[in-house]
Coordinates of C-alpha atoms and ligand atoms in Angstrom, one line a residue:
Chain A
X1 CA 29.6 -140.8 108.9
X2 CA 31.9 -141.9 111.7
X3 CA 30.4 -138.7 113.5
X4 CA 27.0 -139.9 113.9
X5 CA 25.4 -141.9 116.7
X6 CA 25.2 -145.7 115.6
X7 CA 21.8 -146.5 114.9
X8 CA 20.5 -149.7 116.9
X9 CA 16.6 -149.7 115.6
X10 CA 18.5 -153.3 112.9
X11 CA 19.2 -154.8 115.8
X12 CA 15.6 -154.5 117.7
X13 CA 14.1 -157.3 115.5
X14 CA 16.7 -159.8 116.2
X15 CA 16.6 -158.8 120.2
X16 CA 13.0 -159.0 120.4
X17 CA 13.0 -162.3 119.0
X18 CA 15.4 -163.5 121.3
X19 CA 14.0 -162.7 124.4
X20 CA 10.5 -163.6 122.8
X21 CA 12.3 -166.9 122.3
X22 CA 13.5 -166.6 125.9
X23 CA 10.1 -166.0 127.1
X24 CA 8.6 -169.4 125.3
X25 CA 11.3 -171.9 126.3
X26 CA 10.6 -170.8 130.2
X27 CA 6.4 -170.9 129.9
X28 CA 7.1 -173.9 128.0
X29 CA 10.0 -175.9 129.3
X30 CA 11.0 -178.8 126.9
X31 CA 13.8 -181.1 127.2
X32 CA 15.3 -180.6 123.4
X33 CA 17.7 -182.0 121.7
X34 CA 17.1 -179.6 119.2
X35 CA 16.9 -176.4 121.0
X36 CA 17.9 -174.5 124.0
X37 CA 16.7 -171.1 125.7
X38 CA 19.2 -168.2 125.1
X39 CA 20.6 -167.8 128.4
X40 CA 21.7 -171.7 127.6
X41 CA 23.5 -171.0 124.2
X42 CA 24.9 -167.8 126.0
X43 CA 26.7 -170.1 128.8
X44 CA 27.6 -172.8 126.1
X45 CA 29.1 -169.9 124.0
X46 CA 31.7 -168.9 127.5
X47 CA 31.7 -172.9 127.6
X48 CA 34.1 -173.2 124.0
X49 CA 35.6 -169.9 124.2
X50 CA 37.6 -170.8 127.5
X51 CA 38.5 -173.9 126.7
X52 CA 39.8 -172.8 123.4
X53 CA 37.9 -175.2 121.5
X54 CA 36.1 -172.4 119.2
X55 CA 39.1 -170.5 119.0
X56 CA 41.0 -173.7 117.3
X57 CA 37.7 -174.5 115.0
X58 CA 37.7 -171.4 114.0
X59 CA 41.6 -171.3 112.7
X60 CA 41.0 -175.0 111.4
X61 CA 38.0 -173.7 109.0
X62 CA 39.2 -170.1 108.1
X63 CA 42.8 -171.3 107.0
X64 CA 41.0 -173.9 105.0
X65 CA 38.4 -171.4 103.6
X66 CA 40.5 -168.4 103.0
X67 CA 43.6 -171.0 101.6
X68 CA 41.1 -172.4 99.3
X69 CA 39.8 -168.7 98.2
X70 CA 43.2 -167.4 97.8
X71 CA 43.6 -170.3 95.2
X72 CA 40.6 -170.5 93.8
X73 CA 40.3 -166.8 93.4
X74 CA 43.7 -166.4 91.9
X75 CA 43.3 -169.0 89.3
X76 CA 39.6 -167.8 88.5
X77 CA 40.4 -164.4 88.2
X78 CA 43.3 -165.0 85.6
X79 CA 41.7 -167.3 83.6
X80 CA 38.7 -165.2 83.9
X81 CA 40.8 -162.4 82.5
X82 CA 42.4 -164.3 79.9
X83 CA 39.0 -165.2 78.7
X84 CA 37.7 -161.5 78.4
X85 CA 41.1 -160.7 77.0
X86 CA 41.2 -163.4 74.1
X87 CA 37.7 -164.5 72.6
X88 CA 38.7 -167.4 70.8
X89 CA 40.3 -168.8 73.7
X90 CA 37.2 -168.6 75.7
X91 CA 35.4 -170.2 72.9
X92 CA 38.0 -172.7 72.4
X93 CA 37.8 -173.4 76.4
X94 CA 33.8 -172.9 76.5
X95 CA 32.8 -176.7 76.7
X96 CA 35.5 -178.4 78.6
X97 CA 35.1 -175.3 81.6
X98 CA 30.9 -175.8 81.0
X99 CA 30.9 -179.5 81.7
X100 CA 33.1 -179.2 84.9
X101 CA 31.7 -176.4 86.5
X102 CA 28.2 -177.9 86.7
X103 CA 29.8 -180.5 88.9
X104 CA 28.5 -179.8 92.2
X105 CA 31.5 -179.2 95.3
X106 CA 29.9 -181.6 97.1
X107 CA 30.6 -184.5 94.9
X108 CA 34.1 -183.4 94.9
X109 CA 34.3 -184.4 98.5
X110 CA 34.9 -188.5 98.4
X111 CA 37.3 -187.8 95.7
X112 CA 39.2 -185.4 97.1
X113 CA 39.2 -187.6 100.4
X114 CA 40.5 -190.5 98.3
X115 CA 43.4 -188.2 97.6
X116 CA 44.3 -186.6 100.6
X117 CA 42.4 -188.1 103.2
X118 CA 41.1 -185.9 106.0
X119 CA 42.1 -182.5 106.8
X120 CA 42.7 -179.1 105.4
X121 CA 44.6 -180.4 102.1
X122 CA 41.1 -182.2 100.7
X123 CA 39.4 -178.7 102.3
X124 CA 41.4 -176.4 100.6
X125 CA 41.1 -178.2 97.3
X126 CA 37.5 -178.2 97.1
X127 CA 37.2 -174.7 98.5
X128 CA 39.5 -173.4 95.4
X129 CA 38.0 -175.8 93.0
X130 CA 34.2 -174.1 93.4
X131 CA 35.0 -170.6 94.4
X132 CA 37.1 -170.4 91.1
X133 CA 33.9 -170.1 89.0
X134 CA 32.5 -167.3 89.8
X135 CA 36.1 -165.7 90.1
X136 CA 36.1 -166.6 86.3
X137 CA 33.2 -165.6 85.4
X138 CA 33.2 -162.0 87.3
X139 CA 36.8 -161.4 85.9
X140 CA 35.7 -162.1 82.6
X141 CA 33.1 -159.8 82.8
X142 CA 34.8 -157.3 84.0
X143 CA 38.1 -157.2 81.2
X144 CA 34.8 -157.2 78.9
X145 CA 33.5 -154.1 80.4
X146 CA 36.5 -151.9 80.4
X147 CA 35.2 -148.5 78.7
X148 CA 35.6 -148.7 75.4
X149 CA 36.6 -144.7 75.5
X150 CA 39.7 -145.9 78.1
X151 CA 41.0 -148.8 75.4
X152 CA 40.9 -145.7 72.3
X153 CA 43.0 -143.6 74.7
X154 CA 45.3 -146.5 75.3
X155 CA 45.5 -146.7 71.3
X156 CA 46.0 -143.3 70.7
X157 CA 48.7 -143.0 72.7
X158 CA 50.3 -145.9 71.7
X159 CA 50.6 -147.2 74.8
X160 CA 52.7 -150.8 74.6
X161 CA 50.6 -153.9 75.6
X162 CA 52.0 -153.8 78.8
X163 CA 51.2 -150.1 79.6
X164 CA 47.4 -151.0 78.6
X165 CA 47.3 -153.5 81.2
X166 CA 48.9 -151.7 83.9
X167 CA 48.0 -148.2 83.4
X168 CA 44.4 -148.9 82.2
X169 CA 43.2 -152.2 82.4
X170 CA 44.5 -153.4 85.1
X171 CA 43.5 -150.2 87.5
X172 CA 39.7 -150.4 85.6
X173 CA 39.0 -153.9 86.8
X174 CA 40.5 -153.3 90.5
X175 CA 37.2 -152.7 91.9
X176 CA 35.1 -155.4 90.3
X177 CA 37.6 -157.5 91.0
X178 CA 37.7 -156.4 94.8
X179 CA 33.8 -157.1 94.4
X180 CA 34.3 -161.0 93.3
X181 CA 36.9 -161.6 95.9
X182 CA 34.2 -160.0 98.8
X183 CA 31.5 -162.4 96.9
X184 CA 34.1 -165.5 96.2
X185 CA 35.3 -165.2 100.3
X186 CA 31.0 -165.6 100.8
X187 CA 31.0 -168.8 99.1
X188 CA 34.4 -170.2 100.3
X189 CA 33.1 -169.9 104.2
X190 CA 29.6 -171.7 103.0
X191 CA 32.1 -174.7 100.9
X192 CA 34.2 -174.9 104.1
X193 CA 31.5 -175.5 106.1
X194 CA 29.5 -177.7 104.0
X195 CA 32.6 -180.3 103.6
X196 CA 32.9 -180.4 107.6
X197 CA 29.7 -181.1 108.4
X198 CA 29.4 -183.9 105.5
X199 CA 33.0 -185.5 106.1
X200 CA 36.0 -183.6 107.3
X201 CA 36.1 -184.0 111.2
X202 CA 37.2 -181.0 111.8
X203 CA 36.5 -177.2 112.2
X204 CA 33.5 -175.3 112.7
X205 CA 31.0 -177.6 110.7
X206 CA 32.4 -180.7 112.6
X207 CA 31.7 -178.8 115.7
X208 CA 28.4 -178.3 115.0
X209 CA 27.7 -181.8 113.8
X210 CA 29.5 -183.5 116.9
X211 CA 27.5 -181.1 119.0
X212 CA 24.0 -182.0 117.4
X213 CA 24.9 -185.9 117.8
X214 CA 26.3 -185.7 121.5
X215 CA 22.5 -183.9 122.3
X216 CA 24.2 -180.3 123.2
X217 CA 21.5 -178.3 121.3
X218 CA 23.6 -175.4 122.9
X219 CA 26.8 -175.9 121.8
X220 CA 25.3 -176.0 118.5
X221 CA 23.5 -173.1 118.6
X222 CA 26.3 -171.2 119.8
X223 CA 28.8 -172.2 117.1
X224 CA 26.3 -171.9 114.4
X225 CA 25.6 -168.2 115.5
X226 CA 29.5 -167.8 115.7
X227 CA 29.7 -169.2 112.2
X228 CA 27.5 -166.6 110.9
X229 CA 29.3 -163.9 112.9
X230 CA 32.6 -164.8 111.4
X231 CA 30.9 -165.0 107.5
X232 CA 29.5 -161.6 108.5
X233 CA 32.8 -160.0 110.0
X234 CA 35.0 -160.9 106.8
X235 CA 32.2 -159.3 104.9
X236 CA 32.5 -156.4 106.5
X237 CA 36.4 -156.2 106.4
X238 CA 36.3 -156.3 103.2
X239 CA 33.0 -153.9 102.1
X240 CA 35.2 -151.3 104.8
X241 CA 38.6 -152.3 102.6
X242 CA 36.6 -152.0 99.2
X243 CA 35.3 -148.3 100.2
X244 CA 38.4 -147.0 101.2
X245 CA 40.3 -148.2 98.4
X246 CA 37.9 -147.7 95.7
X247 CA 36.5 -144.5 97.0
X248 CA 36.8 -143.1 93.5
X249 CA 36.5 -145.2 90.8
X250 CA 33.5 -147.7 92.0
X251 CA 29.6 -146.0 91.3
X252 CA 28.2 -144.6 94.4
X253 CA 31.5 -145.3 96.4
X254 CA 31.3 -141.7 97.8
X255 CA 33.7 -140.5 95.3
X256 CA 31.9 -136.9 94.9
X257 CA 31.8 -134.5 97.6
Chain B
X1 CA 45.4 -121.0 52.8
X2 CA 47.8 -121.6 49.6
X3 CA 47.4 -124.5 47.8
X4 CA 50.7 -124.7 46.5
X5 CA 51.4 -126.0 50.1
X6 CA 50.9 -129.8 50.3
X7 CA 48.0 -130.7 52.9
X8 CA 49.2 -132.2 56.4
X9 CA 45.4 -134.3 55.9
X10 CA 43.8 -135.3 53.2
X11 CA 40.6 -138.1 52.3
X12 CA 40.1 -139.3 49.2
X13 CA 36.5 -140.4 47.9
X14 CA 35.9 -141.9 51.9
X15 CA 33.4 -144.1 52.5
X16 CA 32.1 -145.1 56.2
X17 CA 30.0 -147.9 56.6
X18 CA 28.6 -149.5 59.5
X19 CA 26.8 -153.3 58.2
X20 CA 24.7 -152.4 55.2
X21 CA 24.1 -148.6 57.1
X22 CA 26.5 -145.9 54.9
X23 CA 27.6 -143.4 57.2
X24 CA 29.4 -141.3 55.0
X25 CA 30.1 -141.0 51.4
X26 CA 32.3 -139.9 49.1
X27 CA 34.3 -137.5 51.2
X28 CA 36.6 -135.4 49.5
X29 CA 38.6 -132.7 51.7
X30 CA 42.2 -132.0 52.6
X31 CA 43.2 -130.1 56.0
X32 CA 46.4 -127.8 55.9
X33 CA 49.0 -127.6 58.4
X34 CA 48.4 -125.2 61.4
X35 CA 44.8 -124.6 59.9
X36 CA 41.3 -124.7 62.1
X37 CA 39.0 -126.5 60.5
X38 CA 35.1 -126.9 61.8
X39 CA 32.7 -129.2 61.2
X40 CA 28.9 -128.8 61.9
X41 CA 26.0 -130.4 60.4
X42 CA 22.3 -131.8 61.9
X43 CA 22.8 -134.4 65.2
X44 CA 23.8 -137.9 63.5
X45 CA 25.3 -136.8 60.3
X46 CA 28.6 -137.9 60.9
X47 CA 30.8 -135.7 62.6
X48 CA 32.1 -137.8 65.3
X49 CA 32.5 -140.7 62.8
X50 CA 34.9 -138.2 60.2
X51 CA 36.7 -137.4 63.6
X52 CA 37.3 -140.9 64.3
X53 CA 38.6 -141.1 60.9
X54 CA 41.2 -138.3 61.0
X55 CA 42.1 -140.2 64.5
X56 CA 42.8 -143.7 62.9
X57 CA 40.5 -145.2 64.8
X58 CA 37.8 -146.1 62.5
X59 CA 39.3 -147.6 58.7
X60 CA 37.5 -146.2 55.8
X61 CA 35.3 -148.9 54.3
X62 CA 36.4 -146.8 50.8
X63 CA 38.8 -144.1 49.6
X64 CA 41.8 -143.4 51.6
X65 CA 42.7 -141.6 54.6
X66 CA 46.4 -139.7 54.6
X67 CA 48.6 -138.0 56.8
X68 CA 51.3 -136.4 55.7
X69 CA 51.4 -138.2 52.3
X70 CA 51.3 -141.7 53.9
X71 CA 48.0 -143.5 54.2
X72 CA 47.0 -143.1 58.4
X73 CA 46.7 -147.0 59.4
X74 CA 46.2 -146.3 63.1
X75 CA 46.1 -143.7 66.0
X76 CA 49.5 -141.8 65.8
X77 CA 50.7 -140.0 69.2
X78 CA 50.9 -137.1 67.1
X79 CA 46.5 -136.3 66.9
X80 CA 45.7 -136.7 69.9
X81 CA 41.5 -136.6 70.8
X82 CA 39.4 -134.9 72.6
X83 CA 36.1 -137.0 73.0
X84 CA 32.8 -135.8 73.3
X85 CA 31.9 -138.0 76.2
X86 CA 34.4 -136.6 78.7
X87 CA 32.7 -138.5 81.6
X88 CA 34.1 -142.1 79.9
X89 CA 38.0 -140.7 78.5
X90 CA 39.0 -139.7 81.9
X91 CA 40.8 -141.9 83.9
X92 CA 38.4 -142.3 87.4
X93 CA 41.3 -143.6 89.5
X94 CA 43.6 -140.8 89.2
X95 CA 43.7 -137.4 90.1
X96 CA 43.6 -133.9 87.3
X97 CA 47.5 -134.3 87.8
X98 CA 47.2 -138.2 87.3
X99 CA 45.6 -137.8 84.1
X100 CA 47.6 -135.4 82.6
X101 CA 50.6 -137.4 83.8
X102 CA 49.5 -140.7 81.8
X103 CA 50.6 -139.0 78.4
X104 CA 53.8 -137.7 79.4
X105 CA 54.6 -140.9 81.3
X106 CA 53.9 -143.0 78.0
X107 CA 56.1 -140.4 75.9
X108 CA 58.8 -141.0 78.7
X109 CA 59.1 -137.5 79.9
X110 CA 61.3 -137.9 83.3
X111 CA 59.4 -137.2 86.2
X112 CA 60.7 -133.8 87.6
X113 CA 60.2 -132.5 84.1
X114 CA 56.7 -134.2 84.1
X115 CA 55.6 -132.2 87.3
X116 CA 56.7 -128.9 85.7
X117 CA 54.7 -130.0 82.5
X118 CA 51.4 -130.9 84.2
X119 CA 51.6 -127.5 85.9
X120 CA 51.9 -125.5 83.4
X121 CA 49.3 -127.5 81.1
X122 CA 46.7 -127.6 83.9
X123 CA 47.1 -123.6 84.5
X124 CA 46.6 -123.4 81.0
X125 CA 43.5 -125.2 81.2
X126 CA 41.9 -123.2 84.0
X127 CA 42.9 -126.3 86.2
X128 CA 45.5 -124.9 88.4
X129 CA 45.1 -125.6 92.2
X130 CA 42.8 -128.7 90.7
X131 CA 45.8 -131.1 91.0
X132 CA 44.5 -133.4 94.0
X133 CA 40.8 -133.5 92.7
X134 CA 39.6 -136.4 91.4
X135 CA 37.5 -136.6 88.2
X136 CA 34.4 -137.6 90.0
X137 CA 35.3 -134.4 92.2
X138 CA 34.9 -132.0 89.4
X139 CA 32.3 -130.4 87.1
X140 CA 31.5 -131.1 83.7
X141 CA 33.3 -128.0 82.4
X142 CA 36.7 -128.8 84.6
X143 CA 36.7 -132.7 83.2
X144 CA 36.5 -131.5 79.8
X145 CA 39.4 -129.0 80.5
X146 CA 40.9 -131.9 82.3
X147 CA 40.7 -134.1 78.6
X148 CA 42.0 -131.1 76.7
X149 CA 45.4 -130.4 79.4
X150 CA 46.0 -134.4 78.7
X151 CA 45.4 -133.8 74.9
X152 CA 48.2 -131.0 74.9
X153 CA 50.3 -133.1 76.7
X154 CA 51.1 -135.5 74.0
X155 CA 52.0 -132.3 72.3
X156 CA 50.1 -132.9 69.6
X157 CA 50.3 -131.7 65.4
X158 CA 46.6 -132.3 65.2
X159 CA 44.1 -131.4 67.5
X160 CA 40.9 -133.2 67.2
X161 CA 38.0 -131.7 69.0
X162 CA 34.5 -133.6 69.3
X163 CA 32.7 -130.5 70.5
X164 CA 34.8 -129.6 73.6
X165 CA 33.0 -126.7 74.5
X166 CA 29.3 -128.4 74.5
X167 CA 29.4 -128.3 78.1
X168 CA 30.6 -125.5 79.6
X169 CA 29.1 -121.9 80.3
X170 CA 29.1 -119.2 78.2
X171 CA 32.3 -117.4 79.8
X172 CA 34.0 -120.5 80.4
X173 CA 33.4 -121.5 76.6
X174 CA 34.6 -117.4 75.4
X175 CA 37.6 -117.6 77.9
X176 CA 38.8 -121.2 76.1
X177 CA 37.7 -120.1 72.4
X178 CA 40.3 -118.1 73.1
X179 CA 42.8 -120.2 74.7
X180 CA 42.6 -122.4 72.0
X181 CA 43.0 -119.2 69.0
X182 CA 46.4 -118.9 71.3
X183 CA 47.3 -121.9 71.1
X184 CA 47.1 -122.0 67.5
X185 CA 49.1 -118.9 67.0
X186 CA 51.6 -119.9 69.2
X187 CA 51.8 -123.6 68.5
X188 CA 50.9 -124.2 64.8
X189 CA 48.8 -126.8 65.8
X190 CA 45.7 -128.2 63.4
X191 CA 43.0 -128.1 65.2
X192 CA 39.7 -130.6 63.5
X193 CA 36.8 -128.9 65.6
X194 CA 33.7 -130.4 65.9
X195 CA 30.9 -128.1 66.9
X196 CA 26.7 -127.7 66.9
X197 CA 27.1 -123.8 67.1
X198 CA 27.1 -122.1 64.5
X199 CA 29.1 -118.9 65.6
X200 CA 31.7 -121.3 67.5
X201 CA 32.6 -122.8 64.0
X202 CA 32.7 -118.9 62.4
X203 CA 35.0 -117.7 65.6
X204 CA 37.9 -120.1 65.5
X205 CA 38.2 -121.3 61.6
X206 CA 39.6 -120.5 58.6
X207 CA 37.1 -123.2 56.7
X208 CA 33.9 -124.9 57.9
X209 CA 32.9 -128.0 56.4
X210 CA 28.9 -128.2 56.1
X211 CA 28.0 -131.8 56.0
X212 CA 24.8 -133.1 55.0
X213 CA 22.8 -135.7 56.6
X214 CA 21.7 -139.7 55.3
X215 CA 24.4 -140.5 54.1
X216 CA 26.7 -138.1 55.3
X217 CA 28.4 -136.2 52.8
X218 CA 30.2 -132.5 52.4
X219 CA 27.3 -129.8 51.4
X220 CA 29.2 -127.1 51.2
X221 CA 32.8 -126.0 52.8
X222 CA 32.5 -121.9 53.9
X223 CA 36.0 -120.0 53.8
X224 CA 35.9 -117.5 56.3
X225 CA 37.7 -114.3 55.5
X226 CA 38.1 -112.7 59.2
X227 CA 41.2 -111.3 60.5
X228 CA 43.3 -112.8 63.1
X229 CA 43.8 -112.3 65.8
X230 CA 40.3 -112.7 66.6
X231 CA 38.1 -110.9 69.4
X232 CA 34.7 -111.8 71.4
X233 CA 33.5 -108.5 70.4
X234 CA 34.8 -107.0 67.7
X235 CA 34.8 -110.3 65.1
X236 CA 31.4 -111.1 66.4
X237 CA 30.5 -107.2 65.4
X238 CA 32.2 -108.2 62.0
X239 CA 29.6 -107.6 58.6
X240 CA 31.3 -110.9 57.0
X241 CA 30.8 -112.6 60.4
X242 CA 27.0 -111.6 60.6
X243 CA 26.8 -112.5 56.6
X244 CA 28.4 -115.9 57.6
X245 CA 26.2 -116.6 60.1
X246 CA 23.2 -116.2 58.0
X247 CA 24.5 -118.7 55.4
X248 CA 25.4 -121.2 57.8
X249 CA 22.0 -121.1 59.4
X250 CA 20.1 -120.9 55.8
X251 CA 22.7 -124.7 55.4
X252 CA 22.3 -126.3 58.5
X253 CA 18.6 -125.5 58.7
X254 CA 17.9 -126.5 55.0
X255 CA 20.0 -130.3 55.8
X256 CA 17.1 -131.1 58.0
X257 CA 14.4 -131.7 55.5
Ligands
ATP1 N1 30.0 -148.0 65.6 C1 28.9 -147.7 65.0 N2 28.1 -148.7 64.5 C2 26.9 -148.4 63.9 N3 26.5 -147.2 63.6 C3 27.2 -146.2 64.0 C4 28.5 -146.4 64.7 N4 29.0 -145.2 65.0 C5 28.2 -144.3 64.5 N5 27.1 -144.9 63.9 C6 26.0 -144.2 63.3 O1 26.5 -143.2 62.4 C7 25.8 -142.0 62.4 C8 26.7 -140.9 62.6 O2 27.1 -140.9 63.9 P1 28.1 -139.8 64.5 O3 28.3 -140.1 66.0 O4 29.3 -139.6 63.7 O5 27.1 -138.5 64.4 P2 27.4 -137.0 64.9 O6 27.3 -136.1 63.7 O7 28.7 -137.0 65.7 O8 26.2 -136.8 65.9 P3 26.1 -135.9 67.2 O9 26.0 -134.5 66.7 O10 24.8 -136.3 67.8 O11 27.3 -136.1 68.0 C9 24.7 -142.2 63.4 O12 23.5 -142.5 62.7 C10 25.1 -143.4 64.2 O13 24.0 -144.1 64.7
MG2 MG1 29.1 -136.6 67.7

């Protein structure tokens, strides 16, 4: 794997689109508000990184997004759990967690601003308060699908309740878990964002918002692009922690030789 | 076997139904200590279901189930299973060692006696120098040696065997027919031995129950009269064997129409 020379024919789309964009703005100079020629965002880019601006954005919407997940994903995933575990308590839960998990984050945002005002309390809340669903739902899923075979040796050796959970519940539902926290992370960056662009000044969104109004087409470019590269880099973090730790037990994770 | 001895397993007019479906019916049949028993009979007869029954993990929708003169109301650590589907009774995320381990750690064996344990019950197994693999690492024949090491490591009375040897190759299969003879001799261990061939059933037994298909039921149960110990050659060679083998065939061949 590591071995092999990294293959760049992904990336010549993306280039040839740039410089094609490149090409236009110059044959066709505009005076945007909207956009600016590469070279442009590029210096913009050097622009926020020296002056540390981007650098504090960045810390301001990734505490808030990963605090939020960390919350979010805990209490998800137990309840989740709890769910798969115990059937009547997810039917006896089933309507109240239906009704409030159609409401949209979004709406959340002037309530939660009523309650803590600006900053990365009112973030952090809405962040755990929507990435907790699909946390549920995936944990629940995945108690549900322990192997049936694994549960009958659990009974046949009389293992406690305890031993169940750790020794084969808990080890089974490791990797789908590790798959809903890489998902969950996904949807905390897009919540954090969303709520700074539509209210909280502050972070990454609120960069890119402040940058659009103050006609810097470039600036904005530049952080959205560094938005994306952050979404994608805790991605891959994770997809590199998942593979290593889950080398044997997740389908296709290489676990054969 | 004498009958003055009282039987280590006996059912008593069973029953097995799945919804309106009947399984099996009106099973009679008691299984004597240290005996090995077989079971064949056409694909979907039953066999796996009369296992699970022996196991405790399936209740008898009629009749009674008993062990030992007490009516079996659950698993016990003393029958431990080996399942048809190795693939699902292994655990993924530990290693040959790890698997074996899980029994002796649920018995409570201390752990320096629990490596000398899993040595000795994976070199019994074929398995030794196989500690570090993982189960996705091995073949179909080493996983299901893998299931029958962690089966002997709850150090079992009963033995129940959901054909074990379906998936190995012909010397593999000889080399552990005879392992598990041994084992008998030496141990006094029932063994329950499920099995689709015909000459498998007739090597290891002292009885083979014939069942018959829709609903499943007992057609016939064949004593064999062979001397122990047994040999690949010589028992194979043996008139009463080849006699056997013929009447076996005339049953299981007859149960399909
Ligand atoms: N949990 C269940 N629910 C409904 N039907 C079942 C269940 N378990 C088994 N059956 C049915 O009972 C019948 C006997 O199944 P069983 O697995 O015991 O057969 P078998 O003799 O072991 O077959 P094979 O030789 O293919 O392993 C089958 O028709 C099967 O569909
Ligand atoms: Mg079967």
């Amino acid at each position: 794997m590591s071995a092999r020379k990294p293959d760049f024919r992904p990336f010549a789309v993306p280039l040839g689109l740039v410089l094609l964009w490149e090409a236009l703005m110059l044959a066709f100079p505009t005076a945007s508000e909207t956009l600016a020629p590469p070279h442009a965002v590029i210096l913009g880019f050097f622009g926020i990184v020296t002056d540390g601006t981007l650098a504090l954005q960045t810390a301001q919407t990734l505490s808030s997004a990963l605090g939020g997940l960390a919350i979010g994903f805990t209490l998800g995933s137990l309840l989740g759990a709890a769910f798969g575990l115990w059937r009547w308590f997810d039917r006896a839960m089933q309507i109240s967690v239906e009704s409030v998990r159609l409401i949209p984050s979004v709406a959340l945002i002037p309530l939660s601003m009523m309650v803590f005002g600006f900053g990365t309390r009112m973030e952090i809340t809405i962040v755990a308060f929507t990435t907790q669903w699909p946390a549920m739902v995936l944990a629940r899923a995945a108690v549900r699908e322990v192997e049936p075979r694994l549960m009958e040796v659990a009974t046949v050796l009389q293992m406690s309740l305890l031993q169940s959970a750790t020794k084969i519940v808990l080890p089974s539902i490791l990797p789908r878990l590790f798959v809903s926290l890489r998902l969950t992370a996904g949807v905390a960056m897009i919540v954090a964002i969303t709520v700074e662009v539509a209210a909280n000044p502050y972070g990454l969104g609120a960069a890119i918002l402040a940058a659009q109004i103050s006609f810097r087409p470039e600036v904005m470019l530049a952080t959205l692009i560094w938005t994306g590269v952050v979404g994608a880099g805790i991605n891959q973090v994770l997809l590199t922690t998942q593979n290593r730790l889950f080398r044997h037990s997740l389908p296709g994770g290489g676990g054969s030789e | 076997m004498s009958t003055a001895m009282p039987a280590q397993i006996s059912l008593a007019d069973v029953d097995v139904s799945f919804g309106s479906k009947t399984v099996l019916s009106g099973l009679n049949f008691e299984v004597f200590k240290g005996e090995v028993i077989s079971i064949v009979g056409a694909s979907g007869c039953g066999k796996t279901t009369s296992l699970r029954l022996l196991a405790g993990l399936l209740a008898p929708s009629g009749g009674s189930v008993s062990f030992e003169g007490k009516p079996v109301r659950g698993p016990r650590r003393e029958t431990a299973i080996v399942f048809q589907d190795y693939g699902k009774a292994l655990l993924p995320w530990r290693t040959a060692e790890g698997n074996v381990s899980l029994a002796l750690e649920v018995m409570g064996v201390p752990g320096p006696e629990r490596r000398s344990r899993i040595s000795e019950l994976l070199a019994l197994t074929g398995l030794a120098g196989h500690h570090d693999k993982y189960p996705a690492q091995m073949s179909g024949g080493m996983q299901q040696r893998l299931q029958i090491a962690r089966a002997l490591a709850q150090d079992p009375a009963v033995l129940l065997m959901d054909e074990p040897f379906g998936a190995l190759d012909a010397m593999t299969r000889q080399s552990l027919q005879d392992e598990l003879l041994d084992l008998s001799a030496r141990t006094g261990v029932t063994i329950y031995f499920v099995t689709h061939d015909l000459e498998e059933a007739i090597y290891l037994s002292d009885r083979i129950i014939g069942l018959l298909p829709n609903p499943g039921r007992i057609g016939r149960i064949f004593d064999v009269p062979l001397p122990r110990p047994r040999d690949q050659l010589i028992t194979k060679e043996d008139r009463s064997f080849l006699a056997l083998r013929h009447e076996l065939y005339d049953f299981v061949k007859g149960s399909e129409h």
